[in-house]
Amino acid sequence: MRQAMVEADLAACMVALPPQLFRTTQIPACLWFLTKDKSPQGAKRLDDRRGKTLFIDARGMGEMVDRTQRTLTEADLAKIAGTYQAWRGTASAREANLAYQDESGFCFSADVATVREHEYALAPARYVGVGPPVIVEPPAVPRNGSAALMKDLYAIFD
């Protein structure tokens, strides 16, 4: 299925989200943005992105609002949206003087041949490279003893 989507040039953008964004699960998610038309579209004057897919790795973004849930900040959302808009060359990106550039550890624009080399894997981490390390925040209150450790471990694996 991934191969057919890439070869048909339907995959516009893949965004890997950080874990713990959703209260019911701690696993990360990946958004797939699909399109039938990556051409400049005449009067819209978009950048011609036929044969290319944008990969954004936002796994290191966001901040913890409590022990189990993370949220993306307005700045995080603006960076993700601005990156896509700059890559696509939208009017709002032109007005804001945004120009797309690959950013190691965050975004990469891959052509079909590059995706083929990666055997049609659509995980952004394969394309963006290594970024800054993700910092895991320690618990706010230090806890001592095995009972506290067990409670922390159950909270992590719950």
Coordinates of N, CA, C and O in Angstrom, one line a residue:
M1 N 0.8 -1.2 0.0 CA 0.0 0.0 0.0 C 0.9 1.3 0.0 O 0.6 2.2 -0.7
R2 N 1.9 1.3 0.8 CA 2.8 2.4 0.9 C 3.5 2.7 -0.5 O 3.6 3.8 -0.9
Q3 N 3.9 1.6 -1.1 CA 4.6 1.7 -2.4 C 3.6 2.3 -3.4 O 4.0 3.2 -4.2
A4 N 2.4 1.8 -3.4 CA 1.4 2.3 -4.4 C 1.1 3.8 -4.2 O 1.0 4.6 -5.1
M5 N 1.1 4.2 -2.9 CA 0.8 5.6 -2.6 C 2.0 6.5 -3.0 O 1.8 7.6 -3.6
V6 N 3.2 6.0 -2.8 CA 4.4 6.8 -3.2 C 4.5 6.9 -4.7 O 4.7 8.0 -5.3
E7 N 4.4 5.8 -5.4 CA 4.5 5.7 -6.8 C 3.4 6.5 -7.5 O 3.6 7.1 -8.6
A8 N 2.2 6.6 -6.9 CA 1.1 7.4 -7.5 C 1.2 8.9 -7.1 O 0.4 9.7 -7.4
D9 N 2.2 9.2 -6.3 CA 2.5 10.6 -5.9 C 1.4 11.2 -5.0 O 1.0 12.3 -5.2
L10 N 0.8 10.3 -4.1 CA -0.3 10.8 -3.3 C 0.2 11.3 -1.9 O -0.5 12.0 -1.3
A11 N 1.4 10.8 -1.5 CA 1.9 11.2 -0.1 C 2.5 12.6 -0.2 O 3.5 12.8 -0.8
A12 N 1.8 13.6 0.5 CA 2.4 14.9 0.5 C 3.3 15.1 1.7 O 4.4 15.7 1.6
C13 N 2.9 14.7 2.9 CA 3.6 15.0 4.1 C 3.4 14.0 5.2 O 2.2 13.5 5.3
M14 N 4.4 13.6 5.9 CA 4.3 12.6 7.0 C 4.8 13.4 8.2 O 6.0 13.9 8.2
V15 N 4.1 13.4 9.3 CA 4.5 14.1 10.5 C 4.5 13.1 11.7 O 3.4 12.6 12.0
A16 N 5.6 12.8 12.2 CA 5.7 11.9 13.4 C 5.5 12.8 14.6 O 6.2 13.8 14.9
L17 N 4.5 12.4 15.4 CA 4.1 13.1 16.6 C 4.8 12.5 17.8 O 5.1 11.3 17.8
P18 N 4.9 13.3 18.9 CA 5.6 12.8 20.1 C 4.6 11.8 20.8 O 3.4 11.8 20.6
P19 N 5.2 11.0 21.7 CA 4.3 10.1 22.5 C 3.6 10.9 23.5 O 3.9 12.0 23.8
Q20 N 2.5 10.3 24.1 CA 1.7 10.8 25.2 C 0.9 12.0 24.8 O 0.5 12.8 25.7
L21 N 0.6 12.2 23.5 CA -0.3 13.3 23.2 C -1.8 13.0 23.5 O -2.6 13.9 23.6
F22 N -2.1 11.7 23.5 CA -3.5 11.3 23.7 C -3.6 10.6 25.1 O -2.8 9.8 25.5
R23 N -4.6 11.0 25.8 CA -4.8 10.5 27.2 C -5.0 9.0 27.2 O -4.6 8.4 28.2
T24 N -5.5 8.4 26.2 CA -5.8 7.0 26.3 C -4.7 6.1 25.8 O -4.8 4.9 26.0
T25 N -3.6 6.6 25.3 CA -2.5 5.8 24.9 C -1.2 6.7 24.9 O -1.2 7.9 24.8
Q26 N -0.1 6.0 25.2 CA 1.2 6.7 25.3 C 2.0 6.5 24.1 O 3.1 7.1 24.0
I27 N 1.5 5.8 23.1 CA 2.3 5.5 21.9 C 2.3 6.7 21.0 O 1.3 7.5 21.0
P28 N 3.4 6.9 20.2 CA 3.4 8.1 19.3 C 2.5 7.8 18.1 O 2.1 6.6 17.8
A29 N 2.1 8.8 17.4 CA 1.3 8.7 16.2 C 2.0 9.4 15.0 O 2.9 10.2 15.2
C30 N 1.6 9.1 13.8 CA 2.1 9.7 12.6 C 0.9 10.2 11.8 O 0.0 9.4 11.4
L31 N 0.9 11.4 11.4 CA -0.1 12.0 10.5 C 0.3 11.8 9.1 O 1.5 12.2 8.7
W32 N -0.5 11.4 8.2 CA -0.3 11.2 6.8 C -1.2 12.2 6.1 O -2.4 12.1 6.2
F33 N -0.6 13.1 5.4 CA -1.3 14.1 4.6 C -1.2 13.6 3.1 O -0.1 13.6 2.6
L34 N -2.3 13.4 2.5 CA -2.4 12.9 1.1 C -3.0 13.9 0.2 O -3.8 14.7 0.7
T35 N -2.5 13.9 -1.0 CA -3.1 14.9 -2.0 C -3.0 14.2 -3.4 O -2.2 13.3 -3.6
K36 N -3.9 14.7 -4.2 CA -3.9 14.2 -5.6 C -3.1 15.2 -6.5 O -2.8 14.8 -7.7
D37 N -2.8 16.4 -6.0 CA -2.2 17.4 -6.9 C -1.1 18.2 -6.2 O -1.4 19.0 -5.3
K38 N 0.1 17.9 -6.6 CA 1.2 18.7 -6.0 C 1.8 19.7 -7.0 O 2.9 20.2 -6.9
S39 N 1.0 20.0 -8.1 CA 1.5 20.9 -9.1 C 1.3 22.3 -8.6 O 0.7 22.6 -7.6
P40 N 1.9 23.3 -9.3 CA 1.8 24.7 -8.9 C 0.3 25.2 -8.9 O 0.1 26.2 -8.2
Q41 N -0.6 24.6 -9.5 CA -2.0 24.9 -9.5 C -2.3 26.3 -10.0 O -3.1 27.1 -9.4
G42 N -1.7 26.7 -11.1 CA -2.0 28.0 -11.8 C -1.9 29.2 -10.9 O -0.8 29.6 -10.5
A43 N -3.0 29.8 -10.7 CA -3.1 31.1 -10.0 C -2.6 31.0 -8.5 O -2.2 32.0 -8.0
K44 N -2.7 29.8 -7.9 CA -2.2 29.7 -6.5 C -0.7 29.8 -6.4 O -0.2 30.1 -5.4
R45 N 0.0 29.7 -7.5 CA 1.5 29.8 -7.6 C 2.2 29.0 -6.5 O 3.2 29.5 -5.9
L46 N 1.8 27.8 -6.2 CA 2.4 26.9 -5.3 C 3.7 26.4 -5.9 O 3.9 26.4 -7.1
D47 N 4.6 26.0 -5.0 CA 5.9 25.3 -5.5 C 5.5 24.0 -6.1 O 4.6 23.3 -5.6
D48 N 6.2 23.6 -7.2 CA 5.9 22.3 -7.8 C 6.6 21.2 -7.0 O 7.8 21.1 -6.9
R49 N 5.8 20.4 -6.3 CA 6.3 19.4 -5.4 C 6.0 18.0 -5.9 O 6.0 17.0 -5.2
R50 N 5.7 17.9 -7.2 CA 5.4 16.5 -7.8 C 6.7 15.6 -7.6 O 7.8 16.1 -7.9
G51 N 6.4 14.4 -7.2 CA 7.5 13.5 -7.0 C 8.2 13.6 -5.7 O 9.3 13.0 -5.5
K52 N 7.7 14.5 -4.8 CA 8.4 14.7 -3.5 C 7.4 14.5 -2.4 O 6.2 14.7 -2.5
T53 N 8.0 14.1 -1.2 CA 7.2 14.0 0.0 C 8.0 14.7 1.1 O 9.2 14.5 1.2
L54 N 7.3 15.4 1.9 CA 7.9 16.1 3.1 C 7.8 15.2 4.3 O 6.7 14.7 4.6
F55 N 8.9 15.0 5.0 CA 8.9 14.3 6.3 C 9.3 15.2 7.4 O 10.3 15.9 7.3
I56 N 8.4 15.3 8.4 CA 8.6 16.1 9.6 C 8.6 15.2 10.8 O 7.7 14.4 11.1
D57 N 9.7 15.3 11.6 CA 9.8 14.5 12.8 C 9.6 15.5 14.0 O 10.5 16.2 14.4
A58 N 8.4 15.4 14.6 CA 8.1 16.3 15.7 C 8.1 15.5 17.0 O 7.5 16.0 18.0
R59 N 8.7 14.4 17.1 CA 8.7 13.5 18.3 C 9.3 14.2 19.5 O 8.9 13.9 20.6
G60 N 10.2 15.1 19.3 CA 10.9 15.8 20.4 C 10.2 17.1 20.9 O 10.6 17.8 21.7
M61 N 9.0 17.4 20.2 CA 8.3 18.6 20.5 C 7.3 18.4 21.7 O 7.0 17.3 22.0
G62 N 6.8 19.5 22.1 CA 5.7 19.5 23.1 C 6.3 19.6 24.5 O 7.5 19.5 24.8
E63 N 5.3 19.7 25.5 CA 5.7 19.7 26.9 C 4.7 19.0 27.7 O 3.5 18.9 27.3
M64 N 5.2 18.4 28.8 CA 4.3 17.6 29.6 C 3.4 18.5 30.4 O 3.9 19.4 31.0
V65 N 2.1 18.2 30.4 CA 1.2 19.0 31.2 C 0.9 18.3 32.5 O 0.5 18.9 33.5
D66 N 1.1 17.0 32.6 CA 1.1 16.2 33.8 C 2.0 15.0 33.5 O 2.6 14.9 32.5
R67 N 1.9 14.0 34.4 CA 2.8 12.8 34.3 C 2.5 12.0 33.1 O 3.3 11.2 32.7
T68 N 1.2 12.1 32.6 CA 0.9 11.1 31.5 C 0.5 11.8 30.2 O 0.3 11.1 29.2
Q69 N 0.4 13.1 30.1 CA 0.0 13.7 28.9 C 0.9 14.9 28.5 O 1.3 15.7 29.3
R70 N 1.2 14.9 27.2 CA 2.0 15.9 26.5 C 1.1 16.7 25.7 O 0.1 16.3 25.1
T71 N 1.5 18.0 25.5 CA 0.7 18.9 24.6 C 1.7 19.6 23.7 O 2.8 19.9 24.1
L72 N 1.3 19.9 22.5 CA 2.1 20.7 21.6 C 1.9 22.2 21.9 O 0.7 22.5 22.0
T73 N 2.9 23.0 22.0 CA 2.7 24.4 22.2 C 2.3 25.1 21.0 O 2.4 24.5 19.9
E74 N 1.9 26.3 21.1 CA 1.6 27.2 19.9 C 2.8 27.3 19.0 O 2.7 27.3 17.8
A75 N 4.0 27.5 19.6 CA 5.2 27.6 18.9 C 5.5 26.3 18.1 O 6.0 26.3 16.9
D76 N 5.3 25.1 18.7 CA 5.5 23.8 18.0 C 4.5 23.7 16.8 O 5.0 23.4 15.7
L77 N 3.3 24.0 17.1 CA 2.3 24.0 16.0 C 2.6 24.9 14.8 O 2.5 24.6 13.7
A78 N 3.1 26.1 15.2 CA 3.5 27.1 14.2 C 4.7 26.6 13.4 O 4.7 26.8 12.2
K79 N 5.6 26.0 14.1 CA 6.8 25.5 13.3 C 6.4 24.4 12.4 O 6.9 24.4 11.2
I80 N 5.6 23.5 12.8 CA 5.2 22.3 11.9 C 4.4 22.9 10.7 O 4.7 22.6 9.6
A81 N 3.4 23.7 11.0 CA 2.5 24.3 10.0 C 3.4 25.2 9.0 O 3.2 25.1 7.8
G82 N 4.2 26.0 9.6 CA 5.1 26.9 8.8 C 6.0 26.1 7.9 O 6.3 26.5 6.7
T83 N 6.5 25.0 8.4 CA 7.4 24.2 7.6 C 6.7 23.6 6.4 O 7.2 23.7 5.2
Y84 N 5.5 23.1 6.6 CA 4.7 22.6 5.5 C 4.3 23.7 4.5 O 4.5 23.5 3.3
Q85 N 3.9 24.8 5.0 CA 3.5 25.9 4.1 C 4.6 26.4 3.3 O 4.5 26.7 2.1
A86 N 5.8 26.5 4.0 CA 7.0 27.0 3.2 C 7.4 25.9 2.2 O 7.8 26.3 1.0
W87 N 7.3 24.6 2.5 CA 7.6 23.6 1.5 C 6.7 23.6 0.3 O 7.1 23.5 -0.8
R88 N 5.4 23.9 0.6 CA 4.4 23.9 -0.5 C 4.4 25.2 -1.2 O 4.0 25.3 -2.3
G89 N 4.9 26.3 -0.5 CA 5.0 27.6 -1.2 C 3.7 28.3 -1.2 O 3.3 29.0 -2.1
T90 N 2.9 28.2 -0.1 CA 1.6 28.9 0.0 C 1.7 30.4 0.0 O 2.8 30.9 0.3
A91 N 0.6 31.0 -0.2 CA 0.6 32.5 -0.2 C 0.9 33.0 1.2 O 1.7 34.0 1.4
S92 N 0.5 32.3 2.3 CA 0.8 32.8 3.6 C 2.3 32.6 3.9 O 2.9 33.4 4.6
A93 N 2.9 31.6 3.4 CA 4.4 31.4 3.5 C 5.1 32.5 2.8 O 6.1 33.1 3.3
R94 N 4.6 32.9 1.6 CA 5.3 33.9 0.8 C 5.2 35.3 1.6 O 6.1 36.1 1.7
E95 N 4.0 35.5 2.1 CA 3.8 36.8 2.9 C 4.6 36.9 4.1 O 5.1 38.0 4.5
A96 N 4.9 35.7 4.7 CA 5.7 35.7 5.9 C 7.2 35.5 5.6 O 8.1 35.4 6.5
N97 N 7.6 35.6 4.3 CA 8.9 35.4 3.8 C 9.5 34.1 4.3 O 10.7 34.0 4.7
L98 N 8.7 33.0 4.3 CA 9.2 31.7 4.8 C 9.7 30.9 3.5 O 9.0 30.9 2.5
A99 N 10.9 30.4 3.6 CA 11.5 29.6 2.5 C 11.8 28.3 3.1 O 12.5 28.2 4.2
Y100 N 11.5 27.2 2.4 CA 11.7 25.9 2.9 C 13.2 25.5 2.8 O 13.8 25.7 1.8
Q101 N 13.7 24.9 3.9 CA 15.0 24.3 3.9 C 15.0 23.0 4.7 O 14.3 23.0 5.8
D102 N 15.7 22.0 4.3 CA 15.8 20.8 5.1 C 16.5 21.2 6.4 O 17.4 21.9 6.4
E103 N 16.0 20.6 7.5 CA 16.6 20.9 8.8 C 16.9 19.5 9.5 O 16.0 18.7 9.8
S104 N 18.2 19.3 9.7 CA 18.6 18.0 10.2 C 17.9 17.7 11.6 O 17.9 18.6 12.4
G105 N 17.3 16.5 11.7 CA 16.6 16.2 12.9 C 15.2 16.6 12.9 O 14.4 16.2 13.8
F106 N 14.7 17.4 12.0 CA 13.4 17.9 12.0 C 12.6 17.6 10.7 O 11.5 17.1 10.7
C107 N 13.2 18.1 9.5 CA 12.4 17.9 8.3 C 13.3 17.6 7.1 O 14.5 18.0 7.1
F108 N 12.7 16.9 6.1 CA 13.5 16.5 4.9 C 12.5 16.3 3.8 O 11.4 15.7 4.0
S109 N 12.8 16.9 2.6 CA 12.0 16.7 1.4 C 12.6 15.6 0.6 O 13.7 15.8 0.1
A110 N 11.9 14.5 0.5 CA 12.5 13.3 -0.2 C 11.8 13.1 -1.6 O 10.6 13.3 -1.7
D111 N 12.6 12.8 -2.6 CA 12.0 12.5 -3.9 C 11.7 11.0 -3.9 O 12.0 10.2 -2.9
V112 N 10.9 10.5 -4.9 CA 10.5 9.2 -5.0 C 11.6 8.2 -4.9 O 11.6 7.1 -4.3
A113 N 12.7 8.5 -5.6 CA 13.9 7.6 -5.6 C 14.5 7.4 -4.2 O 14.8 6.3 -3.9
T114 N 14.5 8.4 -3.4 CA 15.0 8.3 -2.0 C 14.1 7.4 -1.2 O 14.5 6.6 -0.4
V115 N 12.8 7.6 -1.4 CA 11.8 6.7 -0.7 C 11.9 5.3 -1.1 O 11.8 4.4 -0.3
R116 N 12.1 5.1 -2.4 CA 12.4 3.7 -2.9 C 13.6 3.1 -2.3 O 13.6 1.9 -1.9
E117 N 14.7 3.9 -2.1 CA 15.9 3.4 -1.5 C 15.6 2.9 -0.1 O 16.3 2.0 0.4
H118 N 14.7 3.6 0.6 CA 14.3 3.2 2.0 C 13.2 2.2 2.0 O 12.5 2.0 3.0
E119 N 13.0 1.5 0.9 CA 12.0 0.5 0.7 C 10.6 0.9 1.1 O 9.8 0.2 1.8
Y120 N 10.2 2.2 0.7 CA 8.9 2.8 0.9 C 8.5 2.9 2.3 O 7.3 3.1 2.7
A121 N 9.5 3.0 3.2 CA 9.2 3.3 4.6 C 8.8 4.8 4.7 O 9.4 5.6 4.1
L122 N 7.7 5.0 5.5 CA 7.2 6.4 5.5 C 7.4 7.0 7.0 O 6.7 7.9 7.3
A123 N 8.3 6.5 7.7 CA 8.6 7.0 9.0 C 9.6 8.2 8.9 O 10.7 8.0 8.4
P124 N 9.2 9.4 9.3 CA 10.1 10.5 9.2 C 11.5 10.4 9.7 O 12.5 10.9 9.2
A125 N 11.7 9.6 10.8 CA 13.0 9.5 11.4 C 14.0 8.9 10.5 O 15.2 9.2 10.6
R126 N 13.6 8.1 9.5 CA 14.5 7.5 8.5 C 15.1 8.6 7.6 O 16.2 8.4 7.0
Y127 N 14.4 9.7 7.4 CA 14.8 10.7 6.4 C 15.5 11.9 7.1 O 16.3 12.5 6.4
V128 N 15.0 12.3 8.2 CA 15.4 13.6 8.8 C 16.8 13.6 9.4 O 17.4 14.6 9.6
G129 N 17.3 12.4 9.7 CA 18.6 12.3 10.4 C 18.5 12.5 11.9 O 17.4 12.5 12.5
V130 N 19.6 12.6 12.5 CA 19.6 12.7 14.0 C 19.6 14.2 14.4 O 20.3 15.0 13.9
G131 N 18.6 14.5 15.3 CA 18.5 15.8 15.8 C 19.0 15.9 17.2 O 19.7 15.0 17.7
P132 N 18.7 16.9 17.9 CA 19.2 17.1 19.3 C 18.5 16.0 20.1 O 17.4 15.5 19.8
P133 N 19.1 15.5 21.2 CA 18.6 14.5 22.0 C 17.3 15.0 22.7 O 17.2 16.1 23.0
V134 N 16.4 14.0 22.9 CA 15.1 14.4 23.6 C 15.4 14.3 25.0 O 15.9 13.3 25.6
I135 N 15.1 15.3 25.8 CA 15.3 15.4 27.2 C 14.1 14.9 27.9 O 13.0 15.4 27.7
V136 N 14.3 13.8 28.7 CA 13.2 13.3 29.5 C 13.2 14.0 30.9 O 14.2 14.1 31.6
E137 N 12.1 14.6 31.2 CA 12.0 15.4 32.4 C 11.8 14.5 33.6 O 11.0 13.5 33.6
P138 N 12.6 14.7 34.7 CA 12.4 13.9 35.9 C 11.2 14.2 36.6 O 10.6 15.3 36.4
P139 N 10.7 13.3 37.5 CA 9.5 13.7 38.3 C 9.7 15.0 39.1 O 10.8 15.3 39.5
A140 N 8.7 15.7 39.3 CA 8.8 17.0 40.0 C 9.2 16.9 41.4 O 9.9 17.7 42.0
V141 N 8.7 15.8 42.1 CA 9.1 15.6 43.5 C 9.9 14.3 43.6 O 9.5 13.2 43.2
P142 N 11.1 14.4 44.1 CA 11.9 13.2 44.3 C 11.3 12.2 45.3 O 10.7 12.7 46.3
R143 N 11.3 11.0 44.9 CA 10.7 10.0 45.7 C 11.7 8.9 46.2 O 12.6 8.6 45.4
N144 N 11.6 8.4 47.4 CA 12.5 7.4 47.9 C 11.7 6.2 48.2 O 10.6 6.2 48.6
G145 N 12.4 5.1 48.2 CA 11.8 3.8 48.6 C 11.3 3.0 47.4 O 11.0 3.5 46.4
S146 N 11.2 1.7 47.7 CA 10.7 0.8 46.7 C 9.2 0.9 46.3 O 8.8 0.8 45.2
A147 N 8.4 1.3 47.3 CA 7.0 1.5 47.1 C 6.8 2.7 46.1 O 5.9 2.6 45.2
A148 N 7.5 3.8 46.3 CA 7.4 4.9 45.4 C 7.9 4.5 44.0 O 7.3 4.9 43.0
L149 N 9.0 3.7 43.9 CA 9.5 3.3 42.6 C 8.5 2.4 41.9 O 8.2 2.6 40.7
M150 N 7.8 1.5 42.6 CA 6.8 0.7 42.0 C 5.7 1.5 41.5 O 5.2 1.3 40.4
K151 N 5.2 2.5 42.3 CA 4.1 3.4 41.8 C 4.5 4.1 40.6 O 3.7 4.2 39.6
D152 N 5.7 4.6 40.5 CA 6.2 5.3 39.3 C 6.2 4.4 38.1 O 5.8 4.8 37.0
L153 N 6.7 3.2 38.3 CA 6.8 2.2 37.2 C 5.4 1.8 36.7 O 5.2 1.7 35.5
Y154 N 4.5 1.6 37.6 CA 3.1 1.3 37.2 C 2.5 2.5 36.4 O 1.8 2.3 35.5
A155 N 2.8 3.7 36.8 CA 2.3 4.8 36.1 C 2.8 4.9 34.7 O 2.1 5.3 33.7
I156 N 4.1 4.5 34.5 CA 4.7 4.6 33.2 C 4.1 3.5 32.3 O 3.9 3.7 31.1
F157 N 3.9 2.3 32.8 CA 3.5 1.2 32.0 C 2.0 1.0 32.0 O 1.4 0.1 31.4
D158 N 1.3 1.9 32.7 CA -0.2 1.8 32.7 C -0.8 2.3 31.5 O -0.5 3.2 30.9

